[in-house]
mmCIF file of C-alpha atoms and ligand atoms in Angstrom:
data_model
loop_
_atom_site.group_PDB
_atom_site.id
_atom_site.type_symbol
_atom_site.label_atom_id
_atom_site.label_comp_id
_atom_site.label_asym_id
_atom_site.label_seq_id
_atom_site.Cartn_x
_atom_site.Cartn_y
_atom_site.Cartn_z
ATOM 1 C CA MET A 21 70.172 189.943 108.873
ATOM 2 C CA SER A 22 68.755 192.982 110.631
ATOM 3 C CA THR A 23 65.009 193.118 110.417
ATOM 4 C CA ARG A 24 62.555 195.996 110.357
ATOM 5 C CA PRO A 25 59.356 195.595 112.359
ATOM 6 C CA VAL A 26 56.645 193.832 110.409
ATOM 7 C CA GLY A 27 54.529 197.002 110.162
ATOM 8 C CA GLU A 28 57.374 198.854 108.479
ATOM 9 C CA ILE A 29 57.958 196.082 105.940
ATOM 10 C CA ILE A 30 54.277 195.937 105.042
ATOM 11 C CA ALA A 31 54.014 199.739 104.837
ATOM 12 C CA ALA A 32 56.801 199.650 102.224
ATOM 13 C CA CYS A 33 54.952 196.903 100.307
ATOM 14 C CA GLU A 34 51.719 198.903 100.471
ATOM 15 C CA GLU A 35 53.477 201.922 99.012
ATOM 16 C CA ILE A 36 54.548 199.792 96.042
ATOM 17 C CA PHE A 37 51.010 198.414 95.744
ATOM 18 C CA GLU A 38 49.402 201.880 95.757
ATOM 19 C CA ASP A 39 51.851 203.356 93.275
ATOM 20 C CA LEU A 40 50.304 202.976 89.820
ATOM 21 C CA SER A 41 53.219 204.885 88.263
ATOM 22 C CA PHE A 42 55.605 202.085 89.289
ATOM 23 C CA ALA A 43 58.302 204.352 90.730
ATOM 24 C CA LYS A 44 60.365 201.341 91.893
ATOM 25 C CA ALA A 45 60.482 199.873 88.397
ATOM 26 C CA ARG A 46 61.248 203.277 86.909
ATOM 27 C CA GLU A 47 64.129 203.672 89.388
ATOM 28 C CA TRP A 48 65.468 200.237 88.452
ATOM 29 C CA LYS A 49 65.407 201.155 84.790
ATOM 30 C CA ALA A 50 66.979 204.578 85.286
ATOM 31 C CA ALA A 51 69.838 203.192 87.417
ATOM 32 C CA VAL A 52 71.702 201.734 84.406
ATOM 33 C CA PRO A 53 71.458 203.147 80.865
ATOM 34 C CA GLY A 54 69.920 200.714 78.408
ATOM 35 C CA ARG A 55 67.905 198.716 80.935
ATOM 36 C CA LYS A 56 64.512 197.520 79.744
ATOM 37 C CA VAL A 57 61.248 196.641 81.480
ATOM 38 C CA ILE A 58 58.818 194.035 80.159
ATOM 39 C CA GLY A 59 55.282 194.057 81.520
ATOM 40 C CA TYR A 60 53.223 190.889 81.791
ATOM 41 C CA MET A 61 49.600 190.188 82.552
ATOM 42 C CA PRO A 62 48.308 187.309 84.699
ATOM 43 C CA VAL A 63 48.384 184.349 84.846
ATOM 44 C CA TYR A 64 51.754 182.885 83.864
ATOM 45 C CA VAL A 65 54.769 183.792 81.749
ATOM 46 C CA PRO A 66 58.282 182.347 82.081
ATOM 47 C CA ARG A 67 59.843 185.323 83.813
ATOM 48 C CA GLU A 68 63.165 183.511 83.791
ATOM 49 C CA ILE A 69 63.633 184.320 80.083
ATOM 50 C CA VAL A 70 62.955 188.047 80.609
ATOM 51 C CA HIS A 71 65.308 188.123 83.574
ATOM 52 C CA ALA A 72 67.973 186.262 81.598
ATOM 53 C CA ALA A 73 67.810 189.010 78.964
ATOM 54 C CA GLY A 74 68.815 191.475 81.698
ATOM 55 C CA MET A 75 65.306 192.975 81.798
ATOM 56 C CA LEU A 76 62.835 193.521 84.621
ATOM 57 C CA PRO A 77 59.627 191.469 84.413
ATOM 58 C CA LEU A 78 56.880 193.765 85.693
ATOM 59 C CA GLY A 79 53.515 192.309 86.704
ATOM 60 C CA ILE A 80 50.613 194.458 85.498
ATOM 61 C CA LEU A 81 47.573 193.575 87.564
ATOM 62 C CA GLY A 82 45.082 196.266 86.658
ATOM 63 C CA GLY A 83 44.302 199.686 88.010
ATOM 64 C CA GLY A 84 43.075 198.659 91.442
ATOM 65 C CA ALA A 85 40.188 199.968 93.500
ATOM 66 C CA ASP A 86 40.594 203.726 93.132
ATOM 67 C CA MET A 87 41.453 204.401 89.510
ATOM 68 C CA GLU A 88 38.726 205.964 87.410
ATOM 69 C CA VAL A 89 38.359 204.276 84.026
ATOM 70 C CA ILE A 90 37.403 206.715 81.261
ATOM 71 C CA HIS A 91 39.307 205.823 78.078
ATOM 72 C CA GLY A 92 39.379 202.110 78.785
ATOM 73 C CA ASP A 93 35.605 201.840 78.452
ATOM 74 C CA ALA A 94 35.854 202.877 74.809
ATOM 75 C CA TYR A 95 37.808 199.702 73.979
ATOM 76 C CA TYR A 96 35.688 197.036 75.654
ATOM 77 C CA GLN A 97 32.089 196.344 76.494
ATOM 78 C CA SER A 98 31.257 197.905 79.836
ATOM 79 C CA TYR A 99 29.935 194.638 81.300
ATOM 80 C CA ILE A 100 33.127 192.597 81.043
ATOM 81 C CA CYS A 101 35.783 192.244 83.729
ATOM 82 C CA ARG A 102 37.615 195.418 84.620
ATOM 83 C CA ILE A 103 41.289 194.497 84.343
ATOM 84 C CA PRO A 104 41.645 195.043 80.564
ATOM 85 C CA ARG A 105 39.877 198.393 80.742
ATOM 86 C CA SER A 106 41.899 199.694 83.677
ATOM 87 C CA THR A 107 45.113 198.409 82.082
ATOM 88 C CA ILE A 108 44.396 200.370 78.901
ATOM 89 C CA GLU A 109 43.540 203.372 81.042
ATOM 90 C CA MET A 110 46.939 203.167 82.726
ATOM 91 C CA ALA A 111 48.673 202.896 79.367
ATOM 92 C CA ILE A 112 46.814 205.835 77.828
ATOM 93 C CA ASN A 113 47.477 207.953 80.921
ATOM 94 C CA GLY A 114 51.207 207.378 80.515
ATOM 95 C CA LYS A 115 51.617 205.249 83.640
ATOM 96 C CA LEU A 116 53.260 202.541 81.564
ATOM 97 C CA ASP A 117 55.238 204.836 79.244
ATOM 98 C CA PHE A 118 58.552 203.474 80.551
ATOM 99 C CA VAL A 119 57.586 199.864 79.764
ATOM 100 C CA ASP A 120 59.468 198.623 76.704
ATOM 101 C CA GLY A 121 57.338 195.594 75.976
ATOM 102 C CA MET A 122 54.262 193.701 77.096
ATOM 103 C CA MET A 123 53.463 190.018 77.301
ATOM 104 C CA PHE A 124 49.874 188.797 77.181
ATOM 105 C CA PRO A 125 49.504 185.164 78.250
ATOM 106 C CA SER A 126 46.796 183.035 76.678
ATOM 107 C CA ILE A 127 44.361 182.947 79.584
ATOM 108 C CA CYS A 128 41.209 184.120 77.786
ATOM 109 C CA ASP A 129 39.795 185.990 74.778
ATOM 110 C CA VAL A 130 39.820 189.271 76.685
ATOM 111 C CA ILE A 131 43.569 189.163 77.202
ATOM 112 C CA ARG A 132 44.129 187.952 73.647
ATOM 113 C CA ASN A 133 42.161 190.935 72.349
ATOM 114 C CA LEU A 134 44.085 193.224 74.654
ATOM 115 C CA SER A 135 47.315 192.137 72.976
ATOM 116 C CA GLY A 136 45.814 193.138 69.609
ATOM 117 C CA ILE A 137 44.673 196.501 70.959
ATOM 118 C CA TRP A 138 48.150 197.044 72.398
ATOM 119 C CA LYS A 139 49.749 196.396 69.026
ATOM 120 C CA LEU A 140 47.463 198.962 67.402
ATOM 121 C CA LEU A 141 47.948 201.572 70.119
ATOM 122 C CA PHE A 142 51.661 201.207 70.744
ATOM 123 C CA LYS A 143 53.222 200.332 67.419
ATOM 124 C CA ASP A 144 56.784 201.048 68.571
ATOM 125 C CA LYS A 145 56.627 198.641 71.544
ATOM 126 C CA TYR A 146 57.494 194.985 71.785
ATOM 127 C CA VAL A 147 54.202 193.071 72.179
ATOM 128 C CA ARG A 148 53.970 189.330 72.548
ATOM 129 C CA TYR A 149 50.869 187.215 72.839
ATOM 130 C CA PHE A 150 52.301 184.312 74.773
ATOM 131 C CA ASP A 151 50.581 181.105 73.878
ATOM 132 C CA ALA A 152 51.061 178.357 76.461
ATOM 133 C CA PRO A 153 50.290 174.776 75.425
ATOM 134 C CA GLN A 154 47.083 173.007 76.409
ATOM 135 C CA ASN A 155 48.417 169.661 75.246
ATOM 136 C CA PHE A 156 50.754 168.268 77.870
ATOM 137 C CA ARG A 157 52.516 165.578 75.862
ATOM 138 C CA GLU A 158 56.201 166.378 75.571
ATOM 139 C CA GLU A 159 56.332 165.557 71.859
ATOM 140 C CA VAL A 160 53.390 167.893 71.131
ATOM 141 C CA GLY A 161 52.858 170.649 73.724
ATOM 142 C CA GLY A 162 56.469 170.408 74.878
ATOM 143 C CA VAL A 163 57.884 171.036 71.391
ATOM 144 C CA PHE A 164 55.411 173.876 70.840
ATOM 145 C CA TYR A 165 56.147 175.522 74.177
ATOM 146 C CA ALA A 166 59.923 175.267 73.844
ATOM 147 C CA ASN A 167 59.606 176.981 70.445
ATOM 148 C CA GLU A 168 57.458 179.732 71.984
ATOM 149 C CA MET A 169 60.150 180.334 74.593
ATOM 150 C CA ARG A 170 62.924 180.334 71.992
ATOM 151 C CA GLU A 171 61.010 182.925 69.988
ATOM 152 C CA LEU A 172 60.560 184.975 73.152
ATOM 153 C CA ARG A 173 64.276 184.677 73.929
ATOM 154 C CA ASP A 174 65.240 185.774 70.414
ATOM 155 C CA GLY A 175 62.737 188.653 70.428
ATOM 156 C CA LEU A 176 64.077 189.954 73.721
ATOM 157 C CA ALA A 177 67.669 189.502 72.544
ATOM 158 C CA LYS A 178 66.870 191.692 69.551
ATOM 159 C CA LEU A 179 65.144 194.272 71.746
ATOM 160 C CA GLY A 180 68.020 194.328 74.226
ATOM 161 C CA GLY A 181 70.763 194.223 71.589
ATOM 162 C CA ARG A 182 72.535 191.277 73.128
ATOM 163 C CA GLU A 183 72.446 187.513 72.951
ATOM 164 C CA VAL A 184 70.665 185.587 75.705
ATOM 165 C CA SER A 185 72.792 182.515 76.371
ATOM 166 C CA ASP A 186 71.811 179.209 77.955
ATOM 167 C CA ASP A 187 73.979 180.122 80.936
ATOM 168 C CA ASP A 188 72.064 183.400 81.332
ATOM 169 C CA ILE A 189 68.821 181.417 81.466
ATOM 170 C CA ARG A 190 70.276 178.854 83.877
ATOM 171 C CA ARG A 191 71.305 181.639 86.255
ATOM 172 C CA SER A 192 67.824 183.155 86.070
ATOM 173 C CA ILE A 193 66.222 179.763 86.678
ATOM 174 C CA ALA A 194 68.280 179.503 89.875
ATOM 175 C CA VAL A 195 67.159 182.995 90.950
ATOM 176 C CA TYR A 196 63.493 182.144 90.430
ATOM 177 C CA ASN A 197 63.867 178.717 92.046
ATOM 178 C CA GLU A 198 65.048 180.474 95.162
ATOM 179 C CA ASN A 199 62.327 183.101 94.951
ATOM 180 C CA ARG A 200 59.653 180.397 94.617
ATOM 181 C CA ARG A 201 61.050 178.503 97.607
ATOM 182 C CA TRP A 202 60.648 181.612 99.770
ATOM 183 C CA VAL A 203 57.176 182.304 98.369
ATOM 184 C CA ASN A 204 56.251 178.756 99.381
ATOM 185 C CA GLN A 205 57.790 179.269 102.805
ATOM 186 C CA VAL A 206 55.648 182.361 103.328
ATOM 187 C CA TYR A 207 52.560 180.393 102.267
ATOM 188 C CA ASP A 208 53.494 177.506 104.576
ATOM 189 C CA PHE A 209 54.097 179.915 107.452
ATOM 190 C CA ARG A 210 50.721 181.600 106.923
ATOM 191 C CA SER A 211 49.017 178.215 106.874
ATOM 192 C CA ASP A 212 50.762 177.126 110.080
ATOM 193 C CA PHE A 213 50.340 180.440 111.915
ATOM 194 C CA PRO A 214 47.619 182.413 110.136
ATOM 195 C CA TRP A 215 47.292 184.862 113.010
ATOM 196 C CA LYS A 216 50.978 185.782 112.613
ATOM 197 C CA ALA A 217 50.789 186.349 108.851
ATOM 198 C CA PRO A 218 47.470 188.001 107.993
ATOM 199 C CA SER A 219 46.429 187.457 104.398
ATOM 200 C CA ALA A 220 46.393 191.153 103.564
ATOM 201 C CA GLU A 221 50.081 191.278 104.556
ATOM 202 C CA VAL A 222 50.968 188.184 102.565
ATOM 203 C CA TYR A 223 49.090 189.652 99.620
ATOM 204 C CA LEU A 224 51.004 192.944 99.754
ATOM 205 C CA LEU A 225 54.272 191.053 100.114
ATOM 206 C CA MET A 226 53.509 189.019 96.988
ATOM 207 C CA ARG A 227 52.337 192.097 95.095
ATOM 208 C CA ALA A 228 55.728 193.690 95.800
ATOM 209 C CA GLY A 229 57.210 190.715 93.965
ATOM 210 C CA MET A 230 55.363 191.807 90.828
ATOM 211 C CA VAL A 231 57.399 195.029 90.736
ATOM 212 C CA LEU A 232 60.730 194.365 92.451
ATOM 213 C CA PRO A 233 63.561 192.357 90.899
ATOM 214 C CA PRO A 234 63.266 188.753 92.154
ATOM 215 C CA GLU A 235 66.514 188.923 94.138
ATOM 216 C CA GLU A 236 65.201 191.931 96.080
ATOM 217 C CA HIS A 237 61.811 190.303 96.583
ATOM 218 C CA THR A 238 63.458 187.186 98.006
ATOM 219 C CA LEU A 239 65.306 189.298 100.578
ATOM 220 C CA LEU A 240 62.065 191.072 101.447
ATOM 221 C CA MET A 241 60.261 187.770 102.071
ATOM 222 C CA ARG A 242 63.105 186.541 104.270
ATOM 223 C CA GLU A 243 62.940 189.755 106.255
ATOM 224 C CA TYR A 244 59.142 189.510 106.557
ATOM 225 C CA LEU A 245 59.249 185.930 107.774
ATOM 226 C CA ALA A 246 61.790 186.766 110.464
ATOM 227 C CA ALA A 247 59.750 189.791 111.583
ATOM 228 C CA ALA A 248 56.396 187.970 111.475
ATOM 229 C CA GLU A 249 57.790 185.048 113.465
ATOM 230 C CA ALA A 250 59.040 187.440 116.124
ATOM 231 C CA ALA A 251 55.821 189.471 116.318
ATOM 232 C CA ASN A 252 53.415 188.689 119.121
ATOM 233 C CA ARG A 253 49.910 188.640 117.688
ATOM 234 C CA PRO A 254 46.669 187.277 119.113
ATOM 235 C CA MET A 255 45.148 184.105 117.681
ATOM 236 C CA ARG A 256 41.522 184.477 116.547
ATOM 237 C CA ASP A 257 38.748 181.921 116.557
ATOM 238 C CA ASN A 258 38.641 181.898 112.754
ATOM 239 C CA CYS A 259 37.892 179.013 110.430
ATOM 240 C CA ARG A 260 40.371 178.122 107.679
ATOM 241 C CA VAL A 261 39.494 178.629 104.025
ATOM 242 C CA VAL A 262 41.095 178.283 100.619
ATOM 243 C CA LEU A 263 40.357 181.211 98.317
ATOM 244 C CA THR A 264 40.125 180.247 94.655
ATOM 245 C CA GLY A 265 39.195 181.888 91.337
ATOM 246 C CA ALA A 266 41.081 185.149 91.873
ATOM 247 C CA PHE A 267 44.022 184.345 89.610
ATOM 248 C CA CYS A 268 43.628 187.244 87.171
ATOM 249 C CA GLU A 269 41.760 190.439 88.059
ATOM 250 C CA GLN A 270 42.639 191.172 91.643
ATOM 251 C CA PRO A 271 40.141 191.530 94.477
ATOM 252 C CA PRO A 272 40.299 194.845 96.321
ATOM 253 C CA LEU A 273 42.631 194.726 99.301
ATOM 254 C CA ASN A 274 39.604 195.510 101.468
ATOM 255 C CA LEU A 275 37.945 192.310 100.333
ATOM 256 C CA ILE A 276 40.882 190.242 101.571
ATOM 257 C CA LYS A 277 40.851 192.143 104.855
ATOM 258 C CA SER A 278 37.072 191.736 105.139
ATOM 259 C CA LEU A 279 37.213 187.969 104.764
ATOM 260 C CA GLU A 280 39.698 187.683 107.578
ATOM 261 C CA MET A 281 37.850 190.157 109.809
ATOM 262 C CA SER A 282 34.618 188.232 109.292
ATOM 263 C CA GLY A 283 36.165 185.051 110.687
ATOM 264 C CA CYS A 284 37.974 183.337 107.792
ATOM 265 C CA TYR A 285 41.708 182.756 107.793
ATOM 266 C CA ILE A 286 42.812 182.400 104.173
ATOM 267 C CA VAL A 287 45.295 179.503 104.351
ATOM 268 C CA ASP A 288 45.820 179.147 100.598
ATOM 269 C CA ASP A 289 44.827 181.041 97.475
ATOM 270 C CA ASP A 290 45.466 181.323 93.753
ATOM 271 C CA LEU A 291 46.417 184.990 93.763
ATOM 272 C CA MET A 292 49.484 185.876 91.666
ATOM 273 C CA LEU A 293 49.979 182.319 90.589
ATOM 274 C CA VAL A 294 52.977 183.304 88.472
ATOM 275 C CA SER A 295 55.012 183.136 91.694
ATOM 276 C CA ARG A 296 53.921 179.568 92.465
ATOM 277 C CA TRP A 297 52.928 178.172 89.086
ATOM 278 C CA LEU A 298 55.845 175.748 88.938
ATOM 279 C CA LEU A 299 55.569 173.237 91.743
ATOM 280 C CA THR A 300 59.162 172.058 91.832
ATOM 281 C CA ASP A 301 62.596 173.542 91.279
ATOM 282 C CA VAL A 302 63.523 173.765 87.607
ATOM 283 C CA PRO A 303 66.808 171.892 86.987
ATOM 284 C CA THR A 304 69.751 174.164 86.273
ATOM 285 C CA GLU A 305 71.699 171.486 84.374
ATOM 286 C CA GLY A 306 71.027 170.650 80.730
ATOM 287 C CA ASP A 307 68.981 172.593 78.181
ATOM 288 C CA PRO A 308 67.340 175.381 80.215
ATOM 289 C CA ILE A 309 64.463 175.932 77.796
ATOM 290 C CA GLU A 310 63.633 172.245 77.711
ATOM 291 C CA ASN A 311 63.781 172.275 81.505
ATOM 292 C CA LEU A 312 61.338 175.185 81.744
ATOM 293 C CA SER A 313 59.076 173.476 79.244
ATOM 294 C CA ARG A 314 59.098 170.179 81.142
ATOM 295 C CA ALA A 315 58.412 171.974 84.429
ATOM 296 C CA PHE A 316 55.401 173.677 82.843
ATOM 297 C CA LEU A 317 54.057 170.456 81.335
ATOM 298 C CA LEU A 318 54.640 168.096 84.213
ATOM 299 C CA HIS A 319 54.970 170.139 87.409
ATOM 300 C CA SER A 320 52.657 173.128 87.246
ATOM 301 C CA ALA A 321 49.610 174.159 89.238
ATOM 302 C CA GLU A 322 46.416 172.667 87.858
ATOM 303 C CA THR A 323 44.058 175.607 87.790
ATOM 304 C CA ALA A 324 41.371 177.099 85.556
ATOM 305 C CA ALA A 325 44.186 178.384 83.367
ATOM 306 C CA LYS A 326 45.351 174.868 82.558
ATOM 307 C CA TYR A 327 43.328 172.434 80.495
ATOM 308 C CA GLU A 328 42.558 169.165 82.273
ATOM 309 C CA PRO A 329 41.199 166.643 79.780
ATOM 310 C CA ASP A 330 40.094 164.211 82.504
ATOM 311 C CA VAL A 331 36.973 165.658 84.203
ATOM 312 C CA ALA A 332 37.422 163.194 87.052
ATOM 313 C CA LYS A 333 40.682 164.942 87.911
ATOM 314 C CA LYS A 334 39.339 168.473 87.597
ATOM 315 C CA GLY A 335 39.730 170.317 90.876
ATOM 316 C CA SER A 336 42.282 167.891 92.326
ATOM 317 C CA TYR A 337 44.705 170.741 92.889
ATOM 318 C CA LEU A 338 42.120 172.526 95.026
ATOM 319 C CA ILE A 339 41.191 169.375 96.927
ATOM 320 C CA ASP A 340 44.877 168.684 97.616
ATOM 321 C CA SER A 341 45.246 172.226 98.848
ATOM 322 C CA VAL A 342 42.229 171.887 101.183
ATOM 323 C CA ARG A 343 43.759 168.715 102.643
ATOM 324 C CA LYS A 344 47.320 169.977 102.848
ATOM 325 C CA ARG A 345 46.275 173.248 104.488
ATOM 326 C CA LYS A 346 43.695 171.552 106.732
ATOM 327 C CA ALA A 347 41.090 173.991 105.422
ATOM 328 C CA ASP A 348 37.489 173.876 106.648
ATOM 329 C CA GLY A 349 36.019 175.239 103.426
ATOM 330 C CA VAL A 350 36.457 176.967 100.101
ATOM 331 C CA ILE A 351 35.567 180.486 99.018
ATOM 332 C CA PHE A 352 35.128 180.801 95.273
ATOM 333 C CA ALA A 353 35.989 184.442 94.642
ATOM 334 C CA ALA A 354 35.834 185.271 90.969
ATOM 335 C CA PRO A 355 35.881 188.554 89.098
ATOM 336 C CA SER A 356 32.529 189.355 87.464
ATOM 337 C CA PHE A 357 32.440 188.032 83.893
ATOM 338 C CA CYS A 358 35.608 185.953 84.309
ATOM 339 C CA ASP A 359 35.023 183.090 81.882
ATOM 340 C CA PRO A 360 37.883 180.849 83.019
ATOM 341 C CA ALA A 361 37.024 181.095 86.722
ATOM 342 C CA LEU A 362 33.258 180.916 86.366
ATOM 343 C CA LEU A 363 33.302 178.034 83.880
ATOM 344 C CA ASP A 364 35.601 176.083 86.124
ATOM 345 C CA LYS A 365 33.509 176.513 89.236
ATOM 346 C CA PRO A 366 30.635 174.051 88.514
ATOM 347 C CA MET A 367 33.134 171.361 87.493
ATOM 348 C CA ILE A 368 35.076 171.834 90.706
ATOM 349 C CA ILE A 369 31.922 171.965 92.819
ATOM 350 C CA SER A 370 30.911 168.602 91.378
ATOM 351 C CA ARG A 371 34.130 167.241 92.918
ATOM 352 C CA ILE A 372 34.098 168.968 96.291
ATOM 353 C CA GLU A 373 30.398 168.523 97.101
ATOM 354 C CA PRO A 374 30.591 164.717 97.373
ATOM 355 C CA LEU A 375 33.542 165.175 99.717
ATOM 356 C CA GLY A 376 31.436 167.369 102.005
ATOM 357 C CA ILE A 377 33.718 170.382 101.630
ATOM 358 C CA PRO A 378 31.641 173.509 102.408
ATOM 359 C CA TYR A 379 31.903 176.418 100.007
ATOM 360 C CA ILE A 380 30.451 179.778 99.153
ATOM 361 C CA HIS A 381 30.751 181.907 96.082
ATOM 362 C CA ILE A 382 31.330 185.633 95.769
ATOM 363 C CA GLN A 383 31.928 187.854 92.774
ATOM 364 C CA TYR A 384 33.890 191.071 92.762
ATOM 365 C CA ALA A 385 35.485 193.702 90.574
ATOM 366 C CA GLU A 386 38.840 195.265 91.329
ATOM 367 C CA ASN A 387 36.964 198.445 92.333
ATOM 368 C CA SER A 388 34.162 196.832 94.370
ATOM 369 C CA SER A 389 33.578 199.048 97.362
ATOM 370 C CA GLN A 390 30.622 197.532 99.214
ATOM 371 C CA MET A 391 32.233 195.073 101.587
ATOM 372 C CA GLN A 392 29.411 194.739 104.076
ATOM 373 C CA PRO A 393 27.420 192.107 102.095
ATOM 374 C CA ILE A 394 30.616 190.106 101.541
ATOM 375 C CA ARG A 395 31.509 190.364 105.204
ATOM 376 C CA GLU A 396 28.054 189.129 106.179
ATOM 377 C CA GLN A 397 28.225 186.235 103.732
ATOM 378 C CA SER A 398 31.691 185.089 104.762
ATOM 379 C CA GLY A 399 30.905 185.671 108.442
ATOM 380 C CA THR A 400 27.837 183.457 108.172
ATOM 381 C CA PHE A 401 29.935 180.884 106.323
ATOM 382 C CA ALA A 402 32.523 180.896 109.109
ATOM 383 C CA ASP A 403 29.830 180.585 111.790
ATOM 384 C CA SER A 404 28.121 177.699 110.023
ATOM 385 C CA ILE A 405 31.430 175.866 109.656
ATOM 386 C CA LYS A 406 32.068 176.242 113.375
ATOM 387 C CA LEU A 407 28.569 174.973 114.173
ATOM 388 C CA TRP A 408 28.892 171.951 111.877
ATOM 389 C CA SER A 409 32.309 170.972 113.105
ATOM 390 C CA ALA A 410 31.112 171.287 116.717
ATOM 391 C CA SER A 411 28.161 168.926 116.176
HETATM 392 S S1 SF4 B 602 39.481 188.444 84.787
HETATM 393 FE FE1 SF4 B 602 39.006 186.520 83.744
HETATM 394 S S2 SF4 B 602 37.911 187.106 81.879
HETATM 395 FE FE2 SF4 B 602 38.922 188.953 82.669
HETATM 396 S S3 SF4 B 602 40.872 189.049 81.601
HETATM 397 FE FE3 SF4 B 602 41.219 187.922 83.476
HETATM 398 S S4 SF4 B 602 40.949 185.749 82.990
HETATM 399 FE FE4 SF4 B 602 40.056 186.963 81.319
#
């Protein structure tokens, strides 16, 4: 496989990231008459079902750092997180006019309300509030979740005017299994050689996966890995941190860059969890919906978005990540007002403090512009970690 230089690959990803009109997704749709695009919000939806219906799952992750929100403020209180307001702004400004349907996963009340607003604003569009189970027993949550997915499949079949067969879903499961394997390889590579795969690059690469078809995104990750391995980049004297809490509204790209510049290599994170939510391959034999359901129940990332009835186990996913990635500390980075992330934090801190895992906490909005205080805080954090580990 011929490979572009790493800078060229990332420049292409950044163009996709900056483009709030989603030209790539529009091109995909226009290439074949009748194609449909289904948008989805964070944190998790089974993209395999959308893909199996011949449609493009399109991740909608807010308006980013530069978009001015005018209309969106009329729909929500001004003090809440920004992602619902900037998403409405994009819709009202016509940036999502080519999107045929939207899925709103059950992460919080804000997103639930957004699905209601969407139904009122865009009566001719397919809108689905996607309720994931919080009971993880197969005979309870499993039955419920499989039914949710069957309803989704049937709704998309009606929208697309064609049946979605089990074989269609099996093929899509295989496509996403492969995509997830490469996502994990990129994450492993960054953890092993963080100076060769800066977090801002990995972020842009994963953001491209929110817009591109999964097959194309897989090829892009393969190309990036080959180029990043070949690139000669200097190793910095940075400490290693896990970034957590940023699973929904996205931090500004400058925040990610600032953390690394201040002395923290991000060696794991919970950004765009939809790409890594399932922790194992989903079997391609047998009933594909049951397989997706079982993967969700039994082999999915334990995060703020997933109910953990046993408080003693809360935060185990993060602790495992700290150990696996040999991280020196944790940065809790949550969007302002984010209930799921901010409610989770004290429970997780009660687990990591006894283990002596250092942490700091920062809050952001997708349009935060003042990076200097964050840089000073994370820089001090990195310095103190180096001092402690040297003593
Ligand atoms: S940022 Fe947090 S509170 Fe806001 S929509 Fe996302 S999950 Fe909900």
